[in-house]
Short mmCIF file of C-alpha atoms (C1' of nucleotides) and ligand atoms in Angstrom, two decimals:
data_model
loop_
_atom_site.label_atom_id
_atom_site.label_comp_id
_atom_site.label_asym_id
_atom_site.label_seq_id
_atom_site.Cartn_x
_atom_site.Cartn_y
_atom_site.Cartn_z
CA MET A 1 0.00 0.00 0.00
CA PRO A 2 1.48 3.37 -1.05
CA GLY A 3 2.25 6.08 1.53
CA PRO A 4 0.32 9.32 1.70
CA SER A 5 0.57 11.58 -1.34
CA THR A 6 2.42 14.82 -0.66
CA ALA A 7 2.59 18.20 -2.42
CA ILE A 8 4.69 21.28 -1.77
CA LEU A 9 2.70 24.50 -1.66
CA TRP A 10 5.17 27.15 -2.75
CA PHE A 11 4.08 30.59 -1.47
CA ARG A 12 5.40 33.71 -3.24
CA ARG A 13 3.17 36.77 -3.27
CA ASP A 14 0.04 35.01 -2.02
CA LEU A 15 0.77 35.05 1.72
CA ARG A 16 -2.68 34.12 3.02
CA VAL A 17 -4.89 31.20 3.94
CA HIS A 18 -8.24 32.75 2.93
CA ASP A 19 -9.42 32.42 -0.65
CA HIS A 20 -6.26 30.69 -1.81
CA PRO A 21 -7.05 28.56 -4.89
CA ALA A 22 -3.65 26.83 -4.97
CA LEU A 23 -3.99 25.88 -1.31
CA ALA A 24 -7.51 24.56 -1.95
CA TYR A 25 -6.22 22.55 -4.92
CA ALA A 26 -3.40 21.06 -2.87
CA LEU A 27 -5.76 20.05 -0.07
CA ALA A 28 -8.28 18.53 -2.48
CA ASN A 29 -5.74 16.46 -4.38
CA PHE A 30 -3.06 15.42 -1.86
CA ASP A 31 -3.04 13.80 1.56
CA GLN A 32 -0.30 16.07 2.88
CA VAL A 33 0.82 19.59 2.10
CA VAL A 34 4.25 21.13 2.80
CA PRO A 35 4.03 24.96 2.80
CA LEU A 36 7.24 26.61 1.60
CA PHE A 37 8.65 30.10 1.13
CA VAL A 38 12.00 30.70 -0.53
CA VAL A 39 13.83 33.94 0.18
CA ASP A 40 15.23 34.50 -3.30
CA ASN A 41 18.49 36.48 -3.22
CA ARG A 42 16.92 38.73 -5.80
CA LEU A 43 14.46 39.96 -3.16
CA VAL A 44 17.33 41.20 -1.03
CA HIS A 45 19.79 42.30 -3.72
CA GLY A 46 17.82 42.62 -6.98
CA ARG A 47 16.96 45.63 -9.10
CA TRP A 48 13.72 46.35 -7.23
CA ARG A 49 14.93 45.69 -3.67
CA SER A 50 13.26 47.85 -1.05
CA PRO A 51 13.82 47.92 2.72
CA ASN A 52 10.17 48.93 3.20
CA ARG A 53 8.86 45.94 1.26
CA LEU A 54 11.36 43.55 2.86
CA TRP A 55 10.17 44.72 6.26
CA PHE A 56 6.56 44.17 5.22
CA LEU A 57 7.42 40.76 3.78
CA ALA A 58 9.09 39.67 7.04
CA GLY A 59 5.93 40.58 8.93
CA ALA A 60 3.69 38.89 6.38
CA LEU A 61 5.73 35.69 6.64
CA ARG A 62 5.47 35.72 10.43
CA SER A 63 1.73 36.15 10.01
CA LEU A 64 1.58 33.21 7.60
CA GLN A 65 3.59 31.06 10.02
CA HIS A 66 1.01 31.90 12.67
CA GLU A 67 -1.99 31.18 10.43
CA LEU A 68 -0.50 27.85 9.39
CA ARG A 69 0.32 26.80 12.98
CA GLU A 70 -3.29 27.58 13.88
CA ARG A 71 -4.20 25.02 11.23
CA ASP A 72 -1.83 22.28 12.47
CA SER A 73 0.73 23.07 9.77
CA ALA A 74 3.96 25.07 9.47
CA LEU A 75 5.83 27.21 6.97
CA THR A 76 9.27 26.10 5.89
CA VAL A 77 11.36 29.19 5.08
CA VAL A 78 14.72 28.84 3.34
CA ARG A 79 17.05 31.27 1.63
CA GLY A 80 18.76 30.71 -1.70
CA ASP A 81 18.11 29.78 -5.30
CA PRO A 82 14.58 28.42 -5.84
CA THR A 83 15.77 26.36 -8.82
CA ALA A 84 17.89 24.29 -6.43
CA LEU A 85 15.90 24.56 -3.20
CA VAL A 86 12.37 23.76 -4.39
CA PRO A 87 13.29 20.43 -6.04
CA ARG A 88 15.50 19.54 -3.05
CA LEU A 89 12.68 20.02 -0.54
CA ALA A 90 10.33 18.09 -2.84
CA ARG A 91 12.73 15.13 -2.86
CA GLU A 92 13.34 15.32 0.90
CA THR A 93 9.62 15.28 1.69
CA GLY A 94 8.69 12.75 -0.98
CA ALA A 95 6.43 15.28 -2.70
CA THR A 96 5.22 14.38 -6.18
CA ALA A 97 4.00 17.88 -7.06
CA VAL A 98 4.77 21.53 -6.41
CA ILE A 99 1.68 23.76 -6.40
CA MET A 100 1.82 27.55 -6.66
CA THR A 101 -0.05 30.68 -7.62
CA ARG A 102 0.96 31.72 -11.11
CA ASP A 103 3.19 34.79 -11.35
CA LEU A 104 3.13 36.90 -14.52
CA THR A 105 6.18 39.16 -14.25
CA PRO A 106 9.14 38.55 -16.58
CA TYR A 107 11.42 37.39 -13.75
CA GLY A 108 8.66 35.31 -12.12
CA ARG A 109 8.01 33.50 -15.38
CA TRP A 110 11.67 32.84 -16.02
CA ARG A 111 12.10 31.54 -12.46
CA ASP A 112 9.04 29.28 -12.67
CA VAL A 113 10.10 27.80 -16.00
CA SER A 114 13.53 27.10 -14.64
CA VAL A 115 12.14 25.48 -11.46
CA SER A 116 9.64 23.42 -13.45
CA LEU A 117 12.38 22.12 -15.74
CA SER A 118 14.44 21.00 -12.82
CA LEU A 119 11.37 19.44 -11.18
CA SER A 120 10.39 17.46 -14.24
CA ALA A 121 13.92 16.10 -14.43
CA SER A 122 13.10 14.48 -11.06
CA GLY A 123 9.64 13.40 -12.19
CA ILE A 124 7.89 15.96 -9.98
CA ARG A 125 4.82 17.79 -11.27
CA HIS A 126 4.54 21.57 -11.36
CA VAL A 127 1.06 23.15 -11.08
CA ALA A 128 0.65 26.93 -11.36
CA GLY A 129 -2.87 28.28 -10.97
CA ARG A 130 -4.92 31.39 -10.45
CA GLY A 131 -4.99 33.57 -7.35
CA LEU A 132 -2.96 36.69 -8.12
CA LEU A 133 -5.59 38.50 -10.19
CA VAL A 134 -9.34 38.66 -10.58
CA HIS A 135 -9.04 37.17 -14.08
CA GLU A 136 -6.10 35.47 -15.78
CA PRO A 137 -4.89 36.77 -19.17
CA GLU A 138 -6.54 33.85 -21.00
CA GLU A 139 -9.88 34.73 -19.40
CA VAL A 140 -9.91 38.22 -20.92
CA PRO A 141 -8.68 37.53 -24.44
CA ARG A 142 -8.59 40.19 -27.10
CA PRO A 143 -10.49 38.87 -30.13
CA ALA A 144 -7.63 39.85 -32.45
CA GLY A 145 -5.07 38.23 -30.11
CA GLY A 146 -2.32 39.95 -28.15
CA PRO A 147 -2.89 42.46 -25.34
CA PHE A 148 -5.60 45.05 -25.08
CA THR A 149 -3.93 48.40 -25.49
CA VAL A 150 -7.00 50.44 -24.55
CA PHE A 151 -8.61 50.04 -21.15
CA SER A 152 -12.31 50.45 -21.91
CA PRO A 153 -12.74 47.47 -24.27
CA PHE A 154 -10.63 45.43 -21.85
CA HIS A 155 -12.88 46.54 -19.01
CA ARG A 156 -16.05 45.48 -20.86
CA ARG A 157 -14.66 41.97 -21.38
CA TRP A 158 -13.28 41.83 -17.85
CA LEU A 159 -16.72 42.64 -16.40
CA ALA A 160 -18.32 39.94 -18.53
CA ALA A 161 -15.84 37.19 -17.59
CA PRO A 162 -17.22 34.58 -15.17
CA MET A 163 -16.00 34.93 -11.59
CA ARG A 164 -14.62 31.96 -9.67
CA ALA A 165 -16.06 31.06 -6.26
CA ILE A 166 -14.35 32.15 -3.02
CA GLU A 167 -12.30 29.43 -1.29
CA PRO A 168 -12.86 29.46 2.48
CA ALA A 169 -9.81 29.23 4.72
CA PRO A 170 -9.23 25.57 5.67
CA SER A 171 -9.60 24.67 9.35
CA THR A 172 -6.73 22.20 9.19
CA ILE A 173 -3.86 21.46 6.80
CA ALA A 174 -2.37 17.97 7.03
CA THR A 175 1.42 18.36 7.02
CA PRO A 176 4.13 15.72 7.59
CA PRO A 177 5.10 15.61 11.29
CA GLU A 178 8.81 16.09 10.55
CA VAL A 179 7.88 19.43 8.97
CA THR A 180 5.66 20.66 11.82
CA ALA A 181 8.17 19.41 14.41
CA ALA A 182 10.81 21.89 13.22
CA PRO A 183 10.67 25.26 15.00
CA ASP A 184 9.67 28.28 12.94
CA VAL A 185 12.61 30.12 11.41
CA GLY A 186 12.53 33.87 11.99
CA PRO A 187 11.93 35.30 8.50
CA GLY A 188 13.50 38.62 9.48
CA GLU A 189 16.87 36.95 9.91
CA LEU A 190 16.75 35.32 6.46
CA LEU A 191 15.77 38.66 4.97
CA GLY A 192 18.75 40.40 6.62
CA ASP A 193 16.70 41.98 9.43
CA PRO A 194 15.25 44.66 7.19
CA VAL A 195 14.84 48.14 8.68
CA PRO A 196 12.25 50.19 6.81
CA THR A 197 13.33 53.60 5.50
CA ALA A 198 9.80 54.86 6.19
CA ASP A 199 8.60 55.90 9.64
CA ARG A 200 7.74 52.69 11.55
CA ALA A 201 4.82 54.36 13.30
CA LEU A 202 3.18 55.12 9.94
CA LEU A 203 3.42 51.62 8.44
CA PRO A 204 0.43 49.26 8.32
CA ASP A 205 0.36 46.02 10.33
CA PRO A 206 1.69 43.44 7.83
CA SER A 207 -0.52 40.53 8.85
CA GLU A 208 -3.35 38.71 7.12
CA ALA A 209 -5.64 39.34 10.09
CA ALA A 210 -4.96 43.08 9.95
CA ALA A 211 -5.48 43.10 6.18
CA ARG A 212 -8.85 41.40 6.64
CA ARG A 213 -9.79 44.03 9.22
CA ARG A 214 -8.80 46.76 6.77
CA LEU A 215 -10.98 45.11 4.14
CA ASP A 216 -13.92 44.84 6.57
CA ARG A 217 -13.63 48.49 7.46
CA TRP A 218 -13.39 49.57 3.82
CA ALA A 219 -16.32 47.38 2.72
CA GLY A 220 -18.58 49.04 5.28
CA SER A 221 -17.31 52.59 4.86
CA GLU A 222 -18.98 55.77 3.64
CA ALA A 223 -15.82 56.38 1.63
CA LEU A 224 -16.58 53.36 -0.59
CA LEU A 225 -20.03 54.78 -1.39
CA ASP A 226 -18.39 58.11 -2.23
CA TYR A 227 -15.30 56.60 -3.88
CA ALA A 228 -16.04 57.90 -7.39
CA ALA A 229 -15.46 61.46 -6.16
CA GLY A 230 -13.50 60.86 -2.97
CA ARG A 231 -10.72 58.89 -4.63
CA ASP A 232 -9.26 62.10 -6.04
CA ARG A 233 -9.12 63.97 -2.75
CA LEU A 234 -5.56 64.14 -1.48
CA ASP A 235 -6.62 65.45 1.90
CA LEU A 236 -9.21 62.78 2.80
CA GLU A 237 -9.05 59.04 3.52
CA GLY A 238 -11.01 58.42 0.35
CA THR A 239 -9.35 55.19 -0.86
CA SER A 240 -9.07 51.66 0.48
CA ARG A 241 -5.36 51.60 1.43
CA LEU A 242 -5.36 47.91 0.53
CA SER A 243 -2.62 48.11 -2.10
CA GLN A 244 0.15 46.53 0.01
CA ASP A 245 -2.23 43.71 0.98
CA LEU A 246 -2.98 42.99 -2.67
CA ARG A 247 0.72 43.30 -3.52
CA PHE A 248 1.73 40.57 -1.05
CA GLY A 249 -1.45 38.56 -1.39
CA LEU A 250 -2.58 39.01 2.21
CA LEU A 251 -5.89 39.55 0.42
CA SER A 252 -7.06 38.00 -2.82
CA PRO A 253 -8.46 40.48 -5.34
CA VAL A 254 -11.52 38.27 -5.84
CA ASP A 255 -12.19 38.40 -2.11
CA VAL A 256 -11.82 42.21 -2.18
CA LEU A 257 -14.19 42.42 -5.15
CA VAL A 258 -16.83 40.18 -3.60
CA ARG A 259 -16.64 41.78 -0.16
CA THR A 260 -17.11 45.26 -1.67
CA GLY A 261 -20.02 44.03 -3.80
CA GLY A 262 -22.65 46.57 -4.79
CA ASP A 263 -23.88 48.45 -7.80
CA GLY A 264 -23.44 52.04 -6.69
CA SER A 265 -21.15 54.38 -8.62
CA GLY A 266 -18.55 54.14 -5.84
CA HIS A 267 -18.58 50.34 -5.89
CA ARG A 268 -18.37 50.18 -9.65
CA ARG A 269 -15.53 52.65 -9.76
CA PHE A 270 -13.63 50.78 -7.07
CA HIS A 271 -14.04 47.51 -8.98
CA SER A 272 -12.73 49.18 -12.12
CA GLU A 273 -9.48 49.98 -10.26
CA LEU A 274 -9.04 46.26 -9.66
CA ALA A 275 -9.56 45.88 -13.39
CA TRP A 276 -6.68 48.34 -14.01
CA ARG A 277 -4.52 46.12 -11.85
CA ASP A 278 -5.37 43.13 -14.05
CA PHE A 279 -4.97 45.26 -17.21
CA TYR A 280 -1.36 46.14 -16.40
CA ALA A 281 -0.51 42.61 -15.22
CA HIS A 282 -1.88 41.15 -18.46
CA LEU A 283 -0.01 43.74 -20.50
CA LEU A 284 3.30 42.82 -18.91
CA TRP A 285 2.55 39.14 -19.51
CA HIS A 286 1.80 39.72 -23.19
CA LEU A 287 4.62 42.24 -23.72
CA PRO A 288 7.47 41.69 -21.24
CA ARG A 289 9.53 44.26 -23.18
CA VAL A 290 7.52 47.13 -21.65
CA ALA A 291 9.34 46.45 -18.36
CA ARG A 292 12.40 48.06 -19.95
CA GLU A 293 11.17 49.97 -22.98
CA SER A 294 8.47 52.48 -23.76
CA PHE A 295 5.39 50.76 -25.18
CA ARG A 296 5.34 53.50 -27.81
CA ALA A 297 8.82 52.90 -29.14
CA GLU A 298 9.03 56.27 -30.92
CA LEU A 299 8.95 57.94 -27.50
CA ASP A 300 12.18 56.24 -26.49
CA GLY A 301 13.58 58.89 -28.84
CA VAL A 302 12.79 61.61 -26.30
CA ALA A 303 16.05 63.22 -25.19
CA TRP A 304 15.63 62.73 -21.44
CA SER A 305 17.37 65.01 -18.99
CA THR A 306 19.90 63.54 -16.56
CA ASP A 307 20.09 66.63 -14.32
CA ALA A 308 21.14 64.97 -11.05
CA GLY A 309 20.29 68.01 -8.95
CA ALA A 310 16.76 68.21 -10.32
CA ILE A 311 16.25 64.48 -9.80
CA GLU A 312 17.45 64.76 -6.21
CA SER A 313 15.14 67.71 -5.53
CA TRP A 314 12.24 65.64 -6.85
CA ARG A 315 13.17 62.56 -4.82
CA THR A 316 13.48 64.45 -1.56
CA GLY A 317 10.47 66.72 -2.04
CA ARG A 318 12.26 70.03 -2.60
CA THR A 319 11.01 71.15 -6.01
CA GLY A 320 9.32 74.29 -4.72
CA TYR A 321 5.89 73.02 -5.82
CA PRO A 322 4.01 72.37 -2.57
CA VAL A 323 1.82 69.52 -3.80
CA VAL A 324 4.74 67.74 -5.49
CA ASP A 325 6.91 68.09 -2.38
CA ALA A 326 4.10 66.94 -0.07
CA ALA A 327 3.60 63.83 -2.17
CA MET A 328 7.28 62.94 -2.39
CA ARG A 329 7.66 63.34 1.37
CA GLN A 330 4.56 61.24 1.99
CA LEU A 331 6.21 58.47 -0.05
CA LEU A 332 9.44 58.62 1.96
CA ALA A 333 7.64 58.76 5.30
CA THR A 334 4.93 56.15 4.72
CA GLY A 335 5.88 53.93 1.76
CA TRP A 336 2.60 54.94 0.14
CA MET A 337 1.41 57.81 -2.02
CA HIS A 338 -2.09 58.80 -3.05
CA ASN A 339 -2.95 57.85 -6.65
CA ARG A 340 -3.67 61.44 -7.68
CA ALA A 341 -0.35 62.47 -6.17
CA ARG A 342 1.44 59.67 -8.07
CA MET A 343 0.03 61.09 -11.29
CA ILE A 344 1.06 64.64 -10.38
CA VAL A 345 4.64 63.80 -9.39
CA ALA A 346 5.11 61.42 -12.33
CA SER A 347 3.88 64.07 -14.73
CA PHE A 348 6.16 66.64 -13.11
CA LEU A 349 9.27 64.44 -13.33
CA THR A 350 8.74 63.33 -16.91
CA LYS A 351 7.26 66.55 -18.35
CA HIS A 352 8.48 69.55 -16.34
CA LEU A 353 11.89 68.07 -15.55
CA GLY A 354 12.11 65.98 -18.73
CA VAL A 355 13.51 63.00 -16.81
CA ASP A 356 13.17 59.41 -18.08
CA TRP A 357 10.16 57.62 -16.57
CA ARG A 358 12.48 54.73 -15.59
CA VAL A 359 14.18 57.02 -13.04
CA GLY A 360 10.84 57.64 -11.34
CA GLU A 361 9.83 54.00 -11.66
CA ALA A 362 12.98 52.94 -9.80
CA HIS A 363 12.49 55.49 -7.01
CA PHE A 364 8.91 54.32 -6.50
CA MET A 365 10.02 50.69 -6.43
CA ALA A 366 12.60 51.53 -3.77
CA HIS A 367 9.96 52.95 -1.44
CA LEU A 368 6.41 51.79 -2.20
CA LEU A 369 5.03 49.04 0.01
CA ASP A 370 2.73 48.23 -2.90
CA GLY A 371 5.58 48.49 -5.43
CA ASP A 372 4.57 46.16 -8.23
CA PRO A 373 6.44 45.68 -11.52
CA ALA A 374 3.26 45.73 -13.61
CA SER A 375 1.13 48.46 -11.97
CA ASN A 376 4.09 50.74 -11.32
CA ASN A 377 5.40 50.41 -14.85
CA GLY A 378 1.89 50.95 -16.20
CA GLY A 379 1.39 54.06 -14.07
CA TRP A 380 4.73 55.54 -15.09
CA GLN A 381 4.26 54.85 -18.77
CA TRP A 382 0.77 56.33 -18.54
CA ALA A 383 2.09 59.54 -16.99
CA ALA A 384 5.04 59.76 -19.38
CA SER A 385 2.61 59.24 -22.30
CA THR A 386 4.75 56.32 -23.51
CA GLY A 387 2.32 53.57 -22.52
CA THR A 388 -0.90 51.84 -23.50
CA ASP A 389 -3.90 54.12 -23.27
CA PRO A 390 -1.66 56.88 -21.92
CA GLN A 391 -2.22 60.43 -20.93
CA PRO A 392 -1.78 62.20 -24.32
CA TRP A 393 1.58 63.96 -24.16
CA PHE A 394 0.14 67.43 -24.72
CA ARG A 395 -2.13 67.14 -21.64
CA ILE A 396 0.31 68.43 -19.05
CA PHE A 397 -0.74 68.90 -15.45
CA ASN A 398 -0.30 72.29 -13.84
CA PRO A 399 0.79 71.23 -10.33
CA THR A 400 -0.63 74.38 -8.76
CA LEU A 401 -4.07 73.86 -10.31
CA GLN A 402 -3.99 70.15 -9.45
CA GLY A 403 -3.18 71.03 -5.86
CA ARG A 404 -5.94 73.63 -5.62
CA ARG A 405 -8.47 71.23 -7.10
CA HIS A 406 -7.61 68.03 -5.24
CA ASP A 407 -6.37 69.51 -1.95
CA PRO A 408 -8.83 72.41 -1.74
CA ASP A 409 -8.12 73.28 1.89
CA GLY A 410 -4.38 72.74 1.60
CA ALA A 411 -4.47 70.19 4.42
CA TYR A 412 -2.42 67.63 2.48
CA VAL A 413 0.37 70.14 1.88
CA ARG A 414 0.36 71.32 5.49
CA ARG A 415 0.52 67.71 6.70
CA TRP A 416 3.61 66.81 4.68
CA VAL A 417 5.33 70.16 4.24
CA PRO A 418 5.24 71.48 7.81
CA GLU A 419 7.21 74.61 6.93
CA LEU A 420 4.12 75.72 4.97
CA ALA A 421 1.74 75.11 7.90
CA GLY A 422 0.83 78.22 9.84
CA VAL A 423 2.40 80.75 7.48
CA PRO A 424 0.49 83.98 8.22
CA GLY A 425 -1.71 85.03 5.33
CA LEU A 426 -1.27 81.73 3.47
CA ASP A 427 -4.75 80.30 4.05
CA GLY A 428 -6.69 77.44 2.52
CA ALA A 429 -5.73 76.48 -1.02
CA ASP A 430 -3.39 79.47 -1.29
CA VAL A 431 -0.74 77.27 0.30
CA HIS A 432 -0.35 75.82 -3.20
CA GLU A 433 0.96 79.20 -4.40
CA PRO A 434 3.31 80.62 -1.79
CA PRO A 435 4.57 84.08 -2.75
CA PRO A 436 8.28 84.35 -3.68
CA GLY A 437 10.57 84.02 -0.67
CA VAL A 438 8.07 82.20 1.54
CA TYR A 439 9.00 78.71 0.34
CA LEU A 440 11.72 77.10 -1.81
CA ASP A 441 12.14 78.61 -5.26
CA ARG A 442 10.50 76.51 -7.96
CA ILE A 443 13.21 74.52 -9.72
CA VAL A 444 11.52 75.29 -13.02
CA PRO A 445 8.70 77.77 -13.70
CA HIS A 446 5.57 75.95 -14.78
CA ALA A 447 5.33 77.69 -18.14
CA ASP A 448 8.95 76.83 -19.01
CA GLY A 449 8.62 73.19 -17.97
CA ARG A 450 5.43 72.87 -19.93
CA SER A 451 6.74 74.38 -23.13
CA ARG A 452 10.00 72.42 -23.10
CA ALA A 453 8.01 69.20 -22.67
CA LEU A 454 5.67 70.10 -25.52
CA ALA A 455 8.60 70.91 -27.77
CA GLU A 456 10.54 67.75 -26.95
CA TYR A 457 7.59 65.36 -27.29
CA ALA A 458 6.56 67.05 -30.52
CA ARG A 459 10.07 66.58 -31.85
CA ALA A 460 10.27 62.92 -30.77
CA THR A 461 6.91 62.06 -32.30
CA GLY A 462 7.80 63.87 -35.53
CA MET A 463 5.44 66.77 -34.84
CA PRO A 464 2.13 65.15 -35.72
CA ASP A 465 -0.42 67.56 -37.07
CA SER A 466 -3.31 68.51 -34.84
CA ARG A 467 -5.69 65.95 -36.37
CA ASP A 468 -3.45 63.10 -35.21
CA SER A 469 -3.18 64.63 -31.78
CA ARG A 470 -6.88 64.95 -31.35
CA ARG A 471 -7.54 61.39 -32.40
CA ARG A 472 -5.51 60.17 -29.42
CA CYS A 473 -7.58 62.08 -26.86
"C1'" DA B 1 -7.80 60.58 -16.15
"C1'" DG B 2 -5.64 69.06 -18.82
"C1'" DC B 3 -4.37 73.49 -19.69
"C1'" DT B 4 -3.49 77.70 -22.21
"C1'" DA B 5 -4.34 81.45 -25.08
"C1'" DG B 6 -7.23 83.68 -27.82
"C1'" DT B 7 -12.00 84.99 -29.13
"C1'" DT B 8 -16.70 86.08 -28.38
"C1'" DC B 9 -20.44 87.03 -25.29
"C1'" DT B 10 -22.43 89.74 -21.38
"C1'" DG B 11 -23.30 93.49 -18.35
"C1'" DA C 1 -13.78 93.26 -16.65
"C1'" DG C 2 -14.95 88.77 -16.45
"C1'" DA C 3 -17.47 84.61 -17.97
"C1'" DA C 4 -18.04 81.23 -21.55
"C1'" DC C 5 -16.37 78.92 -25.27
"C1'" DT C 6 -12.98 76.56 -28.08
"C1'" DA C 7 -8.75 75.43 -30.99
"C1'" DG C 8 -4.53 73.54 -30.33
"C1'" DC C 9 -0.78 71.54 -27.87
C1 FAD D 501 3.09 56.55 -11.44
C2 FAD D 501 2.20 55.51 -10.74
C3 FAD D 501 2.78 54.41 -10.12
C4 FAD D 501 1.98 53.45 -9.49
N1 FAD D 501 2.60 52.36 -8.92
C5 FAD D 501 1.83 51.41 -8.35
C6 FAD D 501 2.43 50.26 -7.75
O1 FAD D 501 3.66 50.08 -7.75
N2 FAD D 501 1.62 49.33 -7.18
C7 FAD D 501 0.26 49.49 -7.16
O2 FAD D 501 -0.42 48.63 -6.61
N3 FAD D 501 -0.32 50.55 -7.72
C8 FAD D 501 0.41 51.51 -8.31
N4 FAD D 501 -0.22 52.60 -8.87
C9 FAD D 501 -1.68 52.66 -8.90
C10 FAD D 501 -2.35 53.38 -7.71
O3 FAD D 501 -1.78 54.64 -7.52
C11 FAD D 501 -2.28 52.57 -6.41
O4 FAD D 501 -2.70 51.26 -6.62
C12 FAD D 501 -3.17 53.18 -5.34
O5 FAD D 501 -2.83 54.51 -5.10
C13 FAD D 501 -3.07 52.37 -4.05
O6 FAD D 501 -3.84 52.94 -3.01
P1 FAD D 501 -5.22 52.29 -2.55
O7 FAD D 501 -5.03 50.86 -2.22
O8 FAD D 501 -5.80 53.16 -1.49
O9 FAD D 501 -6.06 52.41 -3.89
P2 FAD D 501 -7.61 52.31 -4.17
O10 FAD D 501 -8.01 53.56 -4.88
O11 FAD D 501 -8.38 51.95 -2.97
O12 FAD D 501 -7.70 51.13 -5.26
C14 FAD D 501 -7.93 49.77 -4.89
C15 FAD D 501 -6.89 48.88 -5.50
O13 FAD D 501 -6.99 48.90 -6.92
C16 FAD D 501 -5.68 48.80 -7.49
N5 FAD D 501 -5.43 50.02 -8.26
C17 FAD D 501 -5.95 51.25 -8.03
N6 FAD D 501 -5.55 52.11 -8.98
C18 FAD D 501 -4.76 51.42 -9.82
C19 FAD D 501 -4.05 51.75 -11.00
N7 FAD D 501 -4.08 52.98 -11.52
N8 FAD D 501 -3.31 50.79 -11.60
C20 FAD D 501 -3.27 49.54 -11.11
N9 FAD D 501 -3.93 49.16 -9.99
C21 FAD D 501 -4.66 50.09 -9.36
C22 FAD D 501 -4.70 48.68 -6.34
O14 FAD D 501 -4.45 47.32 -6.12
C23 FAD D 501 -5.47 49.29 -5.18
O15 FAD D 501 -5.07 48.79 -3.93
C24 FAD D 501 0.57 53.58 -9.50
C25 FAD D 501 0.00 54.70 -10.13
C26 FAD D 501 0.80 55.65 -10.73
C27 FAD D 501 0.16 56.84 -11.39
#
DNA sequence: AGCTAGTTCTG
DNA sequence: AGAACTAGC
C-alpha cells in the first residue's frame, strides 16, 4: 500500500490562507501539504529591492507562520536559489508535485520555467494556478489576439468574464510531522533583518488578520459609497489603502471584489481599479519588453534630462511646488502615495523636468510598500505618455491647479510640508501658491517646464499635425 | 484621467 | 472686466 501523497505549496506573493485557490487545490488532491517560502536572493539584492517591502514581507511571513500553525501546519522558510531549493525540498519530503499561484512578471516566469524544468527532471509535477488577479490573461482575451492596449474594451470583457467562487480558509492542513516538528525560522533573519526607510509608526500592520480588518472596514465605509469622487481627494481618507495587501497577497483580489459588492457608482468605480490592476498585469505578460522599454517605441527617442540636482530635488520633495513636495515626502515617510499624487509627481518628473520615466519607476520601487512591476510600470508609462492608453503627451498637469483642485483646503500640503503650515496670510488652497521668498524657489517655472516638454515630445513624435493629436484624446 | 491662449459674449 | 467657449498643444 502506497504512503500518503504529498505536495509542496510554494508561497510567493500570495501570503494568506483565505481564498487561496492553490492551497484549496493542494488540499483537495493530496493527503499532505508542505508549505514553503524561498527567500530568493533577488528579493534582497535585486533591481527592485526595497527595505520597506522587505520589512513588510518579514511581517507577512510571520503572520503566515502563525496562520499555518493555527491550522496544524507550518511554513518552511529557506534562503537561496529556488531552482535548487524547491526540487530539493520536494525530494526530501517525498512530494510528487509543487503547487503555486501563477506569477506573470518577466522574472517570475523565467524563475518558474527554470524550477519546473528542474522538477520534471526528477519526475515531480509543477502546477501553477490562479490567485494573483481577478481574471487570468486567457480569461480576458482580445479577439484579435495579443494584449488590449486600450482600457475600456478590456474593461467590458473583464466585467463579462465569469467569476470563480471564493475558497474558504481551511480549518486544518495535514502536514508531515517532521515538517511541523521543526521550529519556525525567523523570517526577518533570512531577509537580513530589514529596517524600513519609512517611519515605523506610519506603516500598516503586515498581517493577514490586519489586512482582513482593513478590508472589513473599507467594505462598510462611507468612503466606498463616495469613492467615485472621494478617490481624487488628497486630503481625505477616500481610498481603500489595501494596495500593500494585494501586492503581497494578504488579500485576494476576488475576495476584495466580492466583499465590496454593490452596484453604486462608488462600488463600480472601485471595482474598475481592480480591473486596471489586471490590465497592467496582463499587458506585462503579453509584452514583457515594456518592463524596460516604452510601449510607444518612438517615444524612447525623447532626449531625457539627466540633471542629477533636479532628480534629487524631486526625490526628496524640494522642487518648490508644494503639492509635489508633499507627495514625495509622503512616499518617503509612509511607503505609500495617493494615486492622484502619483500622477502629479510622475507628470512633473517626466514633463516639467524631462527626466526618463524609468528614473521615477525605480524610485517608486525603492519605497512603495505596494511596489509592483506591472502596476508601477503601467502608471509611469501612462504619466510619461509612452504607454498603452496613456495620458496624451500634450495634456500636461499644472501642479498648482492640481493642488488647488484636489487639496482644496491645503491640508495635504500642510501635513507633509510642515514649513508651509501656519504661514500667516497663506490660508486654505493658497498654500499651493506661496509668494516668492516664503518657500523654496520653484526649480523650473511651470510655463517653461510645460513648453520644453511640448517641444521635446513634438520633436520625438515627428510633430504630428493637430488631427493626429486629437484622435488620441 | 488638462491646460493655455485667444476669441466672443455679457453686463 | 470677467465669464463662456474653443482650438490647439
Ligand atoms: C506613477 C504611478 C505608479 C503606481 N505604482 C503602483 C504600484 O507600484 N503598485 C500598485 O499597486 N499601484 C500603483 N499605482 C496605482 C495606484 O496609484 C495605487 O494602486 C493606489 O494609489 C493604491 O492605493 P489604494 O489601495 O488606497 O487604492 P484604491 O483607490 O483603494 O484602489 C484599490 C486597488 O486597486 C488597485 N489600483 C488602483 N488604482 C490602480 C491603477 N491605476 N493601476 C493599477 N492598480 C490600481 C490597487 O491594487 C489598489 O489597492 C501607480 C500609479 C501611478 C500613477
